[in-house]
Coordinates of C-alpha atoms and ligand atoms in Angstrom, one line a residue:
Chain A
M1 CA 7.7 12.4 -41.2
K2 CA 5.2 11.3 -38.6
L3 CA 5.3 7.7 -39.9
N4 CA 9.1 7.8 -39.8
A5 CA 9.1 8.8 -36.1
Y6 CA 6.5 6.1 -35.4
V7 CA 8.5 3.4 -37.1
A8 CA 11.7 4.5 -35.4
D9 CA 9.8 4.4 -32.1
L10 CA 8.6 0.9 -32.7
F11 CA 12.0 -0.4 -33.5
G12 CA 13.5 1.4 -30.6
E13 CA 10.9 -0.1 -28.3
T14 CA 11.4 -3.6 -29.7
G15 CA 15.2 -3.3 -29.2
A16 CA 14.7 -2.1 -25.6
I17 CA 12.3 -5.0 -24.8
S18 CA 14.8 -7.5 -26.3
R19 CA 17.5 -6.1 -24.1
F20 CA 15.2 -6.3 -21.1
I21 CA 14.5 -10.0 -22.0
A22 CA 18.2 -10.7 -22.3
R23 CA 18.9 -9.1 -19.0
Y24 CA 16.1 -11.2 -17.4
F25 CA 17.7 -14.4 -18.5
G26 CA 21.1 -13.2 -17.5
E27 CA 19.9 -12.4 -14.0
L28 CA 17.7 -15.4 -13.7
F29 CA 20.5 -17.9 -13.7
R30 CA 23.1 -15.8 -11.7
P31 CA 23.1 -16.8 -8.0
K32 CA 21.8 -14.9 -5.1
Y33 CA 18.2 -16.0 -5.6
E34 CA 15.4 -14.0 -4.0
V35 CA 13.5 -17.1 -3.0
R36 CA 11.3 -15.5 -0.3
Q37 CA 10.3 -12.7 -2.6
F38 CA 9.5 -15.2 -5.4
I39 CA 7.3 -17.2 -3.1
R40 CA 5.5 -14.0 -2.0
Q41 CA 4.9 -13.1 -5.6
C42 CA 3.6 -16.5 -6.4
Y43 CA 1.1 -16.0 -3.6
I44 CA 0.1 -12.6 -4.8
I45 CA 0.0 -13.4 -8.5
G46 CA -1.3 -16.9 -8.3
V47 CA -3.3 -17.5 -5.2
L48 CA -5.0 -14.1 -5.0
S49 CA -6.1 -14.4 -8.7
L50 CA -7.9 -17.7 -8.0
P51 CA -11.4 -16.3 -7.2
L52 CA -11.5 -14.2 -10.3
I53 CA -10.2 -17.0 -12.5
A54 CA -12.7 -19.4 -11.0
V55 CA -15.7 -17.2 -11.4
T56 CA -14.9 -16.3 -15.0
G57 CA -14.0 -19.9 -15.8
F58 CA -17.4 -21.2 -14.5
I59 CA -19.3 -18.6 -16.5
M60 CA -17.3 -19.2 -19.6
G61 CA -18.2 -22.9 -19.5
L62 CA -21.8 -22.3 -18.7
V63 CA -22.4 -19.7 -21.4
L64 CA -20.5 -21.5 -24.1
T65 CA -22.6 -24.6 -23.5
M66 CA -25.9 -22.6 -23.6
Q67 CA -24.9 -20.8 -26.8
L68 CA -23.8 -23.9 -28.6
R69 CA -26.8 -26.0 -27.8
P70 CA -29.2 -24.6 -30.4
S71 CA -26.7 -25.0 -33.2
L72 CA -25.9 -28.6 -32.3
L73 CA -29.6 -29.2 -31.9
S74 CA -30.4 -28.0 -35.4
Y75 CA -27.9 -30.5 -36.8
G76 CA -29.3 -33.2 -34.5
V77 CA -26.0 -33.8 -32.7
E78 CA -26.9 -32.4 -29.3
A79 CA -25.3 -35.5 -27.7
Q80 CA -22.0 -34.1 -28.9
L81 CA -22.3 -31.0 -26.7
P82 CA -19.9 -32.1 -23.9
V83 CA -17.3 -33.0 -26.6
M84 CA -17.6 -29.8 -28.5
V85 CA -17.5 -27.6 -25.4
S86 CA -14.6 -29.3 -23.8
L87 CA -12.5 -29.2 -26.9
A88 CA -13.2 -25.5 -27.4
I89 CA -12.4 -24.8 -23.8
V90 CA -9.3 -26.8 -23.4
R91 CA -7.7 -26.0 -26.8
E92 CA -8.5 -22.3 -27.2
I93 CA -11.0 -20.5 -25.1
G94 CA -9.7 -21.5 -21.7
P95 CA -6.1 -20.5 -22.2
V96 CA -6.9 -17.3 -24.0
I97 CA -9.7 -16.0 -21.8
T98 CA -7.7 -16.8 -18.6
A99 CA -4.6 -15.1 -20.1
L100 CA -6.6 -12.0 -21.0
I101 CA -8.1 -11.7 -17.5
F102 CA -4.7 -12.4 -16.0
A103 CA -3.2 -9.7 -18.2
G104 CA -5.9 -7.2 -17.1
K105 CA -5.4 -7.9 -13.4
I106 CA -1.7 -8.7 -13.1
S107 CA 0.1 -6.9 -15.9
S108 CA -1.5 -3.5 -15.0
G109 CA -0.9 -4.2 -11.3
I110 CA 2.8 -4.9 -11.9
G111 CA 3.1 -1.9 -14.3
A112 CA 1.5 0.5 -11.8
E113 CA 3.4 -0.9 -8.8
L114 CA 6.9 -0.9 -10.4
G115 CA 6.0 2.4 -12.1
S116 CA 5.3 4.2 -8.8
M117 CA 8.4 2.6 -7.2
K118 CA 10.4 4.0 -10.1
V119 CA 9.1 7.6 -9.9
T120 CA 9.3 7.7 -6.1
E121 CA 12.9 6.5 -6.3
Q122 CA 12.2 3.3 -4.4
I123 CA 14.1 1.3 -7.0
D124 CA 17.1 3.5 -6.6
A125 CA 16.7 3.2 -2.8
M126 CA 16.8 -0.6 -3.2
E127 CA 20.0 -0.4 -5.2
V128 CA 21.8 1.6 -2.6
S129 CA 20.6 -0.8 0.0
G130 CA 22.7 -3.6 -1.4
T131 CA 19.9 -5.1 -3.4
N132 CA 19.8 -5.8 -7.1
P133 CA 16.3 -4.3 -7.9
F134 CA 16.1 -6.2 -11.2
K135 CA 16.5 -9.5 -9.4
Y136 CA 14.3 -8.5 -6.5
L137 CA 11.4 -7.0 -8.5
V138 CA 11.5 -8.1 -12.1
V139 CA 13.0 -11.7 -12.0
T140 CA 10.7 -12.8 -9.2
R141 CA 7.6 -11.4 -10.8
V142 CA 8.2 -12.7 -14.3
L143 CA 9.1 -16.1 -13.0
A144 CA 5.9 -16.1 -10.9
T145 CA 3.6 -15.2 -13.8
T146 CA 5.3 -17.7 -16.1
M147 CA 4.7 -20.5 -13.6
M148 CA 1.3 -19.4 -12.2
L149 CA -0.6 -18.9 -15.4
P150 CA -0.4 -22.5 -16.6
I151 CA -1.6 -23.7 -13.2
L152 CA -4.4 -21.1 -13.2
T153 CA -5.4 -22.1 -16.7
I154 CA -5.7 -25.8 -15.8
L155 CA -7.9 -24.8 -12.8
S156 CA -9.9 -22.5 -15.0
D157 CA -10.5 -25.2 -17.6
T158 CA -11.6 -27.7 -15.0
I159 CA -14.0 -25.2 -13.4
A160 CA -15.3 -24.3 -16.9
L161 CA -16.1 -28.0 -17.5
Y162 CA -18.2 -28.0 -14.3
G163 CA -19.9 -24.8 -15.6
S164 CA -20.5 -26.6 -18.9
Y165 CA -22.0 -29.6 -17.0
L166 CA -24.5 -27.3 -15.4
G167 CA -25.2 -25.9 -18.9
V168 CA -25.8 -29.4 -20.3
N169 CA -28.2 -30.1 -17.5
I170 CA -30.3 -27.0 -17.8
K171 CA -32.2 -28.5 -20.7
G172 CA -31.2 -32.2 -20.5
H173 CA -30.2 -34.9 -18.1
T174 CA -26.7 -36.2 -18.0
S175 CA -25.0 -37.8 -15.0
I176 CA -21.7 -36.2 -14.0
T177 CA -20.0 -39.5 -14.5
L178 CA -21.3 -39.8 -18.0
Y179 CA -20.5 -36.2 -18.8
F180 CA -16.9 -36.5 -17.7
F181 CA -16.6 -39.9 -19.4
Q182 CA -17.6 -38.2 -22.7
V183 CA -15.2 -35.3 -22.1
F184 CA -12.2 -37.4 -21.3
H185 CA -12.9 -39.7 -24.1
A186 CA -12.9 -36.8 -26.5
L187 CA -9.8 -35.0 -25.2
E188 CA -6.4 -36.3 -26.3
F189 CA -3.0 -35.5 -25.0
S190 CA -2.3 -33.5 -28.1
D191 CA -5.2 -31.3 -27.2
V192 CA -4.0 -30.6 -23.7
L193 CA -0.3 -30.3 -23.9
P194 CA 0.2 -27.6 -26.6
A195 CA -2.6 -25.6 -25.0
V196 CA -0.9 -25.6 -21.6
L197 CA 2.5 -25.0 -23.0
K198 CA 1.4 -21.9 -24.8
T199 CA 0.2 -20.4 -21.5
V200 CA 3.8 -20.6 -20.3
F201 CA 4.6 -18.1 -23.0
F202 CA 1.5 -16.0 -22.3
G203 CA 2.5 -15.8 -18.6
F204 CA 6.0 -14.8 -19.5
A205 CA 4.9 -12.1 -21.9
I206 CA 2.3 -10.7 -19.4
G207 CA 4.8 -10.5 -16.5
L208 CA 7.6 -9.2 -18.7
I209 CA 5.6 -6.4 -20.3
G210 CA 4.2 -5.3 -17.0
C211 CA 7.7 -5.2 -15.5
Y212 CA 9.2 -3.5 -18.6
K213 CA 6.5 -0.8 -18.7
G214 CA 6.7 -0.2 -14.9
Y215 CA 10.5 -0.3 -14.7
N216 CA 10.8 2.3 -17.6
S217 CA 8.0 4.5 -16.3
S218 CA 8.5 8.2 -17.0
K219 CA 8.4 10.8 -14.3
G220 CA 5.3 11.9 -12.5
T221 CA 2.0 10.1 -11.5
E222 CA 0.8 10.5 -15.1
G223 CA 3.7 8.3 -16.2
V224 CA 2.6 5.6 -13.8
G225 CA -0.9 5.5 -15.2
R226 CA 0.4 5.4 -18.7
S227 CA 2.7 2.5 -17.8
A228 CA -0.2 0.5 -16.3
N229 CA -2.4 1.1 -19.3
A230 CA 0.3 0.3 -21.9
A231 CA 1.1 -2.9 -20.0
V232 CA -2.4 -4.2 -20.4
V233 CA -2.8 -3.2 -24.0
V234 CA 0.6 -4.6 -25.1
S235 CA 0.4 -7.8 -23.1
S236 CA -3.2 -8.6 -24.3
L237 CA -2.1 -8.0 -27.9
L238 CA 0.9 -10.3 -27.3
V239 CA -1.4 -13.0 -26.0
F240 CA -3.2 -13.1 -29.4
I241 CA 0.1 -12.9 -31.4
I242 CA 1.6 -15.8 -29.4
D243 CA -1.6 -17.7 -29.8
L244 CA -1.4 -17.3 -33.6
L245 CA 2.2 -18.3 -33.7
T246 CA 1.7 -21.4 -31.5
V247 CA -1.2 -22.6 -33.6
Q248 CA 1.0 -22.4 -36.7
I249 CA 3.8 -24.2 -34.9
T250 CA 1.6 -27.1 -33.6
D251 CA 0.1 -27.3 -37.1
L252 CA 3.5 -27.7 -38.7
L253 CA 4.6 -30.2 -36.1
G254 CA 1.5 -32.2 -37.0
L255 CA 0.2 -32.1 -33.4
N256 CA -3.4 -31.3 -34.5
Chain B
M1 CA 37.0 -7.5 -2.5
A2 CA 34.3 -6.3 -0.2
A3 CA 36.5 -7.0 2.8
D4 CA 39.4 -5.1 1.2
V5 CA 37.2 -2.1 0.5
E6 CA 36.0 -2.1 4.1
D7 CA 39.5 -2.2 5.4
N8 CA 40.5 0.6 3.1
I9 CA 37.5 2.6 4.2
K10 CA 38.5 2.4 7.8
Q11 CA 42.1 3.3 7.2
G12 CA 41.5 5.8 4.5
T13 CA 39.1 7.8 6.6
K14 CA 41.3 7.9 9.6
K15 CA 44.2 9.3 7.6
G16 CA 42.8 11.8 5.2
D17 CA 40.6 14.7 5.8
V18 CA 38.7 14.4 2.6
V19 CA 35.8 12.0 2.7
I20 CA 34.5 12.6 -0.8
S21 CA 36.5 14.1 -3.6
I22 CA 34.7 15.0 -6.8
D23 CA 37.2 15.9 -9.5
H24 CA 36.3 17.4 -12.9
V25 CA 33.2 15.2 -13.2
T26 CA 31.2 15.3 -16.4
K27 CA 27.9 13.7 -17.1
T28 CA 25.8 14.0 -20.3
F29 CA 22.3 13.0 -21.1
G30 CA 21.8 13.0 -24.8
K31 CA 23.4 16.2 -26.0
R32 CA 23.1 18.0 -22.7
N33 CA 26.1 18.4 -20.5
V34 CA 24.4 18.3 -17.1
L35 CA 27.7 18.2 -15.3
D36 CA 30.7 19.7 -17.0
G37 CA 33.9 19.5 -15.0
F38 CA 32.4 19.9 -11.5
T39 CA 35.0 19.8 -8.8
I40 CA 34.7 19.8 -5.0
D41 CA 35.9 18.1 -1.8
L42 CA 33.9 17.2 1.2
Q43 CA 35.9 17.4 4.4
R44 CA 35.4 15.1 7.4
G45 CA 32.7 16.4 9.7
E46 CA 31.6 19.1 7.3
S47 CA 28.1 20.0 6.0
L48 CA 28.5 21.1 2.4
V49 CA 25.5 22.6 0.7
V50 CA 25.1 22.5 -3.0
L51 CA 22.9 25.2 -4.3
G52 CA 21.6 25.3 -7.8
R53 CA 18.5 26.0 -9.9
S54 CA 15.9 23.4 -10.6
G55 CA 17.2 21.1 -13.3
S56 CA 20.8 22.2 -12.9
G57 CA 21.9 18.6 -12.1
K58 CA 22.1 18.6 -8.3
S59 CA 20.4 15.2 -8.0
V60 CA 22.5 13.8 -10.8
L61 CA 25.6 14.9 -9.0
I62 CA 24.9 13.0 -5.8
K63 CA 23.5 10.1 -7.7
C64 CA 26.9 9.9 -9.4
V65 CA 28.6 10.0 -6.0
I66 CA 26.7 6.9 -4.9
G67 CA 27.1 5.1 -8.2
L68 CA 23.5 5.2 -9.3
Y69 CA 24.7 7.1 -12.5
K70 CA 27.9 6.4 -14.2
T71 CA 30.0 9.5 -14.9
D72 CA 31.3 10.2 -18.4
G73 CA 34.6 11.7 -17.2
G74 CA 36.5 12.8 -14.2
T75 CA 36.9 10.9 -10.9
I76 CA 34.8 10.5 -7.8
K77 CA 36.5 9.1 -4.7
V78 CA 34.3 8.2 -1.8
L79 CA 36.1 7.3 1.5
G80 CA 39.3 6.8 -0.5
Q81 CA 37.8 4.6 -3.2
D82 CA 37.4 5.4 -6.8
I83 CA 33.7 4.7 -7.5
E84 CA 34.2 3.9 -11.2
N85 CA 36.7 1.1 -10.5
L86 CA 34.8 -0.8 -7.9
D87 CA 33.1 -4.1 -8.6
H88 CA 29.7 -4.9 -7.3
D89 CA 30.7 -5.9 -3.8
G90 CA 33.0 -3.0 -3.5
L91 CA 30.3 -0.6 -4.4
D92 CA 28.0 -2.2 -1.9
A93 CA 30.6 -1.8 0.8
I94 CA 30.8 1.9 0.0
R95 CA 27.0 2.2 -0.1
A96 CA 26.7 0.7 3.4
N97 CA 28.8 3.7 4.6
V98 CA 27.1 6.4 2.6
G99 CA 23.5 7.2 3.4
F100 CA 21.2 8.7 0.8
L101 CA 18.1 10.6 1.7
F102 CA 16.0 10.7 -1.5
Q103 CA 14.1 13.8 -2.6
S104 CA 10.9 11.7 -2.6
N105 CA 11.8 9.8 0.6
A106 CA 11.6 6.5 -1.4
L107 CA 10.1 4.6 1.6
Y108 CA 8.9 1.2 0.5
D109 CA 5.2 1.6 0.6
S110 CA 4.4 -2.1 0.8
M111 CA 6.4 -2.4 4.0
T112 CA 5.9 -1.2 7.6
V113 CA 8.3 1.4 9.1
R114 CA 10.1 -1.5 10.9
E115 CA 10.5 -3.4 7.7
N116 CA 11.7 -0.3 5.9
L117 CA 14.5 0.1 8.5
E118 CA 15.2 -3.6 8.5
F119 CA 15.7 -3.8 4.8
P120 CA 19.1 -2.1 4.4
M121 CA 20.4 -3.8 7.5
R122 CA 19.4 -7.3 6.4
R123 CA 20.9 -6.6 3.0
H124 CA 24.1 -4.8 3.9
L125 CA 25.0 -6.2 7.3
K126 CA 24.8 -10.0 7.1
T127 CA 26.1 -10.5 10.6
V128 CA 23.7 -8.4 12.7
S129 CA 21.6 -10.5 15.0
V130 CA 17.8 -10.1 15.2
A131 CA 18.0 -8.6 18.7
E132 CA 20.7 -6.2 17.7
A133 CA 18.8 -5.2 14.6
E134 CA 15.6 -4.6 16.7
K135 CA 17.6 -2.5 19.2
R136 CA 19.1 -0.4 16.4
I137 CA 15.7 0.2 14.8
V138 CA 14.1 1.3 18.1
D139 CA 17.1 3.5 19.0
T140 CA 17.1 5.2 15.6
L141 CA 13.4 5.8 15.6
A142 CA 13.8 7.4 19.0
H143 CA 16.5 9.6 17.6
V144 CA 14.2 11.0 14.9
G145 CA 11.4 11.2 17.5
L146 CA 9.0 8.7 15.9
A147 CA 9.3 5.6 18.1
H148 CA 5.5 5.1 18.1
T149 CA 5.3 4.7 14.3
I150 CA 7.2 1.4 14.2
D151 CA 4.3 -0.7 13.0
M152 CA 2.7 1.9 10.8
M153 CA 2.7 2.0 7.0
P154 CA 4.4 4.9 5.3
S155 CA 1.1 6.0 3.7
E156 CA -0.2 6.7 7.3
L157 CA 2.5 9.2 7.9
S158 CA 2.7 12.9 7.1
G159 CA 5.4 14.3 4.7
G160 CA 7.6 15.5 7.6
M161 CA 7.3 12.1 9.4
Q162 CA 8.1 10.3 6.2
K163 CA 11.2 12.4 5.8
R164 CA 12.3 11.5 9.4
I165 CA 11.7 7.8 8.7
A166 CA 13.7 8.1 5.5
L167 CA 16.6 9.6 7.6
A168 CA 16.2 6.9 10.2
R169 CA 16.5 4.3 7.4
T170 CA 19.9 5.7 6.4
L171 CA 21.0 6.1 10.0
V172 CA 20.5 2.4 11.0
L173 CA 23.6 1.6 9.1
N174 CA 25.7 4.1 11.0
P175 CA 26.9 5.8 7.8
E176 CA 30.0 8.0 7.6
V177 CA 28.5 10.3 5.1
I178 CA 24.9 11.3 4.4
L179 CA 23.8 12.7 1.1
Y180 CA 20.6 14.8 1.4
D181 CA 18.6 15.5 -1.7
E182 CA 16.4 18.5 -0.9
P183 CA 15.4 17.4 2.6
T184 CA 13.0 20.3 3.3
T185 CA 11.4 20.8 -0.1
G186 CA 7.6 20.5 0.0
L187 CA 7.4 20.8 3.8
D188 CA 5.8 23.7 5.8
P189 CA 8.3 26.2 7.4
V190 CA 7.9 24.8 10.9
T191 CA 8.5 21.2 9.8
A192 CA 11.3 22.3 7.6
R193 CA 13.0 24.0 10.6
E194 CA 12.5 20.8 12.6
I195 CA 14.2 18.7 9.9
S196 CA 17.1 21.2 9.7
T197 CA 17.6 20.9 13.5
L198 CA 17.4 17.1 13.2
M199 CA 20.1 17.2 10.5
N200 CA 22.4 19.2 12.8
D201 CA 21.7 16.8 15.7
T202 CA 22.4 13.9 13.5
Q203 CA 25.7 15.4 12.3
R204 CA 26.8 15.8 15.9
L205 CA 25.6 12.5 17.4
Y206 CA 26.5 10.2 14.5
N207 CA 29.7 12.0 13.5
T208 CA 28.6 12.2 9.9
S209 CA 29.8 14.4 7.1
S210 CA 27.1 15.5 4.6
I211 CA 26.4 16.9 1.2
I212 CA 23.1 18.7 1.4
I213 CA 21.2 19.8 -1.7
S214 CA 18.7 22.5 -1.1
H215 CA 17.3 25.8 -2.2
D216 CA 15.5 26.5 1.1
M217 CA 17.7 29.3 2.3
K218 CA 16.6 28.9 5.9
C219 CA 17.7 25.3 5.9
V220 CA 20.9 26.3 4.1
E221 CA 21.7 29.0 6.7
K222 CA 21.1 26.6 9.5
T223 CA 23.0 23.6 8.3
A224 CA 25.8 24.8 6.0
D225 CA 29.4 25.0 6.9
R226 CA 30.3 25.7 3.2
I227 CA 28.1 26.4 0.2
A228 CA 29.0 25.4 -3.4
I229 CA 26.9 26.9 -6.3
L230 CA 26.3 24.5 -9.2
M231 CA 25.8 26.4 -12.4
D232 CA 26.2 25.2 -16.0
G233 CA 27.6 22.0 -14.7
K234 CA 30.5 23.6 -12.9
C235 CA 31.2 24.7 -9.4
Y236 CA 30.6 28.5 -9.9
A237 CA 31.4 29.7 -6.4
I238 CA 32.2 28.3 -3.0
G239 CA 32.2 29.9 0.4
T240 CA 30.5 30.3 3.7
F241 CA 26.9 31.5 3.9
D242 CA 28.0 35.0 4.9
Q243 CA 30.7 35.2 2.3
L244 CA 28.3 34.3 -0.5
R245 CA 25.5 36.5 0.8
Q246 CA 27.7 39.6 0.6
S247 CA 28.7 38.8 -2.9
K248 CA 28.1 41.5 -5.5
D249 CA 27.9 38.9 -8.3
E250 CA 24.2 38.8 -9.4
K251 CA 24.4 35.1 -10.3
I252 CA 25.3 34.4 -6.6
S253 CA 23.1 37.0 -4.9
Q254 CA 20.0 35.8 -6.7
F255 CA 19.9 32.8 -4.4
F256 CA 19.9 34.9 -1.3
E257 CA 17.0 37.2 -2.1
Ligands
LIG1 N1 17.8 9.5 -16.3 C1 17.9 10.7 -17.0 N2 17.8 10.7 -18.3 C2 17.9 11.8 -19.1 N3 18.0 13.0 -18.5 C3 18.1 13.1 -17.2 C4 18.0 11.9 -16.4 N4 18.2 12.3 -15.1 C5 18.3 13.7 -15.1 N5 18.2 14.1 -16.4 C6 18.4 15.5 -16.8 O1 19.4 16.1 -16.0 C7 19.1 17.4 -15.7 C8 19.3 17.6 -14.2 O2 18.4 16.8 -13.5 P1 18.4 16.8 -11.9 O3 17.4 15.9 -11.5 O4 19.8 16.6 -11.4 O5 18.0 18.3 -11.5 P2 18.0 19.0 -10.1 O6 19.1 20.0 -10.1 O7 18.0 17.9 -9.0 O8 16.6 19.7 -10.1 P3 15.4 19.7 -9.0 O9 15.7 20.8 -8.1 O10 14.2 19.9 -9.8 O11 15.4 18.4 -8.3 C9 17.6 17.6 -16.1 O12 17.6 18.5 -17.2 C10 17.1 16.3 -16.4 O13 16.2 16.4 -17.5
LIG2 MG1 16.7 17.0 -7.7

């Protein structure tokens, strides 16, 4: 009985999210574009996330390098440190860590913001003010997260490589030219492109789930909290699921 | 289409006396008939109060009037236009002429008071110049007695002030009709009285007609020309304050105790 209700709930939710996605694409291409609002969201979502992404990226590169060194040393391939670290960062750790931090900051923020707008009838107020709230609130935000996360990921990867350079130099001496020569020699186009492409899907999922949870928030301040929380949980989970799927797809396409 | 509707609004409202006609409207959520054949007309210049217990569907009723909810049956005509048959632009034209004061004020909390008032103007009236818009904002804020708050954020204002700003935001469009959803609920008695007075002043100065949802009997007594009682989804009784107060029917008199 309980399981039945749970399964029904899951299917109901999946259906509702699918309709939400369909509505997003329907509204995305229909004219009357909220350009100003979109730019504002790109600023809030992209630019204001920069410090956090930069700090975590730097630490990620540094720590990863320090952790990998002993293992490589025991195999006698310490010289491969820049290569190993940069491959790990660019292909997997950079995109996923950045997406998870982004999900924690942005998805919950959007969930709480739209949720409180919903329960205080601000969304209804927009609608009676001659504005399509879905276009004004949802389309602008989802588009902004979809476009900003890839850019943030590239920045985060780059900063992580600098962190890694520092890590390499704690117990060794490599010039920055040599370090980046090794890194770029190791990285191939097929390492970079799929990794950046999947962050487009991460960004879409994070923005969309935040908006969906907020837009469908139930009444009361408690509902807003629940929306914000559910937004982070679901979008973080989706990041891993999309990661798993894209790895299978690039594998099948022989891009590895 | 929008231009047509606007012409019709102007003509229709000159001719007829009825600004809003709600005719056998039904609305169901799941299995529950929230509205079940509700019928009433709002006359020009009138303040019509809708009384009803919590959860009886009062908010649903006026949200149907403004097209935020779709009805399941019956017809609603606003300023001569059948709400259900309007396309998007037509509905917008109606909404520019019908103000809605939300129960929770619904001020945009990321915007200043000025931006809150600008928003509906920029969206509904594409032709208003910047200077004209600014003048309207200043004048309307003066009318509600809050000219000094123009650059403040809604979170810096008290509940009563927020209510006034929310009223100002509907008034900048010079609406023909205002729908008030529990305008005095949650306010102290003194502030509630001030809001009731402001509503009466607005009615006179802006020549509006209004539907007021309330269970604050002081506000009802002060503002109502007629009172309709919403019960079980229907219009159970209708009359002036004094008529209903003297009623022997317990279902009516319970509101006046
Ligand atoms: N979007 C919705 N989905 C499902 N049910 C709804 C929805 N909106 C309202 N209802 C139901 O309709 C009924 C009437 O709600 P409404 O908000 O109109 O009550 P009300 O008369 O305004 O009460 P209050 O005085 O508390 O504001 C309630 O039982 C509510 O649960
Ligand atoms: Mg209500």
